[in-house]
mmCIF file of C-alpha atoms in Angstrom:
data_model
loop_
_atom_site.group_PDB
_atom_site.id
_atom_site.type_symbol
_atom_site.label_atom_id
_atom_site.label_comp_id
_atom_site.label_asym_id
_atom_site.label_seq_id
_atom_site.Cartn_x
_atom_site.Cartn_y
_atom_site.Cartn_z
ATOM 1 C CA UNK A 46 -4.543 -29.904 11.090
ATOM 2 C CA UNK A 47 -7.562 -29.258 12.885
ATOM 3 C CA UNK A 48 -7.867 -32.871 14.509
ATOM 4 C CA UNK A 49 -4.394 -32.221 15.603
ATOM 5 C CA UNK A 50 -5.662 -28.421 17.392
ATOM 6 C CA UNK A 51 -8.459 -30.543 19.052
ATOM 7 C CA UNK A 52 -5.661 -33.058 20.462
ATOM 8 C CA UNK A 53 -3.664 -30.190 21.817
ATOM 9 C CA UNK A 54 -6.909 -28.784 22.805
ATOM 10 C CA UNK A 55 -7.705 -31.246 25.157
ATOM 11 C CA UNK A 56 -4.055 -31.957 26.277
ATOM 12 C CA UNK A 57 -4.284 -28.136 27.133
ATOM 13 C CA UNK A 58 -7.726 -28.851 29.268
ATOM 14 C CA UNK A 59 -6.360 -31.790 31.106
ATOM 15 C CA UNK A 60 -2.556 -29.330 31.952
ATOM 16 C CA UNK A 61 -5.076 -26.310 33.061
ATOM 17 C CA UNK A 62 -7.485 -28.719 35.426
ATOM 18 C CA UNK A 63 -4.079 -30.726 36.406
ATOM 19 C CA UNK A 64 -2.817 -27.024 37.916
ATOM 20 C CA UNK A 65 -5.833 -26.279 39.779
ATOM 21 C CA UNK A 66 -4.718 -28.916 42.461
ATOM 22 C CA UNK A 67 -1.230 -26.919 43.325
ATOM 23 C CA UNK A 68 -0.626 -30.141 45.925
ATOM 24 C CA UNK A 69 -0.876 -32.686 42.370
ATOM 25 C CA UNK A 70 2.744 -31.161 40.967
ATOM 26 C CA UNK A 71 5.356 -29.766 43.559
ATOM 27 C CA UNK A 72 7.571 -29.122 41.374
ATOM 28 C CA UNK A 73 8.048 -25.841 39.908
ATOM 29 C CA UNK A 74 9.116 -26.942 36.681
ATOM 30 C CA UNK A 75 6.124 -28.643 36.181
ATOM 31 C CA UNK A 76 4.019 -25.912 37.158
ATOM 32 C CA UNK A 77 5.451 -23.655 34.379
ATOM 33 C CA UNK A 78 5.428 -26.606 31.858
ATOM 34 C CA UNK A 79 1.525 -26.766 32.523
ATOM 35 C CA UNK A 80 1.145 -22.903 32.571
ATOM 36 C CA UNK A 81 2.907 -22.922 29.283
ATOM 37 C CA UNK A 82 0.681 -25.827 27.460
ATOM 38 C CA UNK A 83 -2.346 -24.132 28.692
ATOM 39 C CA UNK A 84 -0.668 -20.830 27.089
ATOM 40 C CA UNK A 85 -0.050 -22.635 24.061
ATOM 41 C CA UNK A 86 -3.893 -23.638 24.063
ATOM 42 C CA UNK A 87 -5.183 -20.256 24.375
ATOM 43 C CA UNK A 88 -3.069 -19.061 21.805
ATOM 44 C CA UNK A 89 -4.488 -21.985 19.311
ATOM 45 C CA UNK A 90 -7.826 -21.172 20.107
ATOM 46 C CA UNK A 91 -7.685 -18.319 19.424
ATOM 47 C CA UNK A 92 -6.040 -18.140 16.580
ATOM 48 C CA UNK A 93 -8.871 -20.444 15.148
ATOM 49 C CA UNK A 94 -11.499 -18.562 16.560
ATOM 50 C CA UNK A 95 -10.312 -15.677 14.446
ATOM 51 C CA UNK A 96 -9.996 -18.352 11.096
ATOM 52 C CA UNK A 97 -13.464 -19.202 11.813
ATOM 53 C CA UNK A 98 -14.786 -15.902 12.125
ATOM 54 C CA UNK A 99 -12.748 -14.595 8.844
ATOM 55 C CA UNK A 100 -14.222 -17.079 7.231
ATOM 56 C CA UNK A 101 -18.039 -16.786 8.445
ATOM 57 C CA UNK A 102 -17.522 -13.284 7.440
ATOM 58 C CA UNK A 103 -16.285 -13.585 3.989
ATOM 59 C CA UNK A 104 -19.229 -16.093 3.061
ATOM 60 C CA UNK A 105 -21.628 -13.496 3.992
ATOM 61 C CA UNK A 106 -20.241 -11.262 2.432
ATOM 62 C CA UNK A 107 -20.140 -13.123 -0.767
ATOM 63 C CA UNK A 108 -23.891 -14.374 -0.013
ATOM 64 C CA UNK A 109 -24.800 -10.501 0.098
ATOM 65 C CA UNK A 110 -23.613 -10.142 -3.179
ATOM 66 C CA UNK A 111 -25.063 -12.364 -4.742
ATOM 67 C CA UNK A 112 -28.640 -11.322 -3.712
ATOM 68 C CA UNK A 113 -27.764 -8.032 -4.984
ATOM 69 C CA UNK A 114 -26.533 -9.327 -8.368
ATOM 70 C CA UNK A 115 -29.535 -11.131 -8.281
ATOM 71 C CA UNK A 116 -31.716 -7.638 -7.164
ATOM 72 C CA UNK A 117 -30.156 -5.949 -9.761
ATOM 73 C CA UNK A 118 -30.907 -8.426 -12.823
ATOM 74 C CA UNK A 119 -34.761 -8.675 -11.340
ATOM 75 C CA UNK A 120 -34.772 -5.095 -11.724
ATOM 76 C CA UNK A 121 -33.389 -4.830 -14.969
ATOM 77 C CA UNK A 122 -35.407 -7.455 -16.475
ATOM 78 C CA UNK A 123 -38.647 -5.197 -15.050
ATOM 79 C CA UNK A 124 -37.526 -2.056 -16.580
ATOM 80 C CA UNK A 125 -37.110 -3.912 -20.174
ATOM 81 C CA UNK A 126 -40.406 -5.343 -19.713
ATOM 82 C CA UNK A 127 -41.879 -2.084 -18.929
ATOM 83 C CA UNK A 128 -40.028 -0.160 -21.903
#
């Protein structure tokens, strides 16, 4: 899936530079047809921006408990040594 967001990606790039020269496309039809793929592009972006960033998360959140499983069994190993 993601090689396929990077196509439309791109395709999206190309539509948004394509509208910045108005006297390219006269028609309006096109206009909106480019204003809607670079829509479309935003909208996949950012939907995988959020994926990415749920996911970052998540592993650090599971990193963080594993160092504090791991603080905790240092610390009970100690206290049995000391006892």
């Amino acid at each position: 899936w993601y090689y396929l967001f990077v196509c439309l990606d791109f395709a999206g790039r190309v539509c948004w530079t394509a509208r910045l020269s108005p006297h390219t496309f006269t028609s309006p039809w096109i206009m909106l047809g480019l204003t809607l793929a670079e829509l479309v592009r935003r909208i996949i972006s950012t939907m995988i921006r959020i994926e990415a960033q749920f996911y970052r998360e998540e592993k650090e959140e599971q990193q963080s408990a594993t160092a504090l499983a791991r603080q905790k069994a240092n610390l009970t190993h100690q206290q049995k040594e000391w006892t």
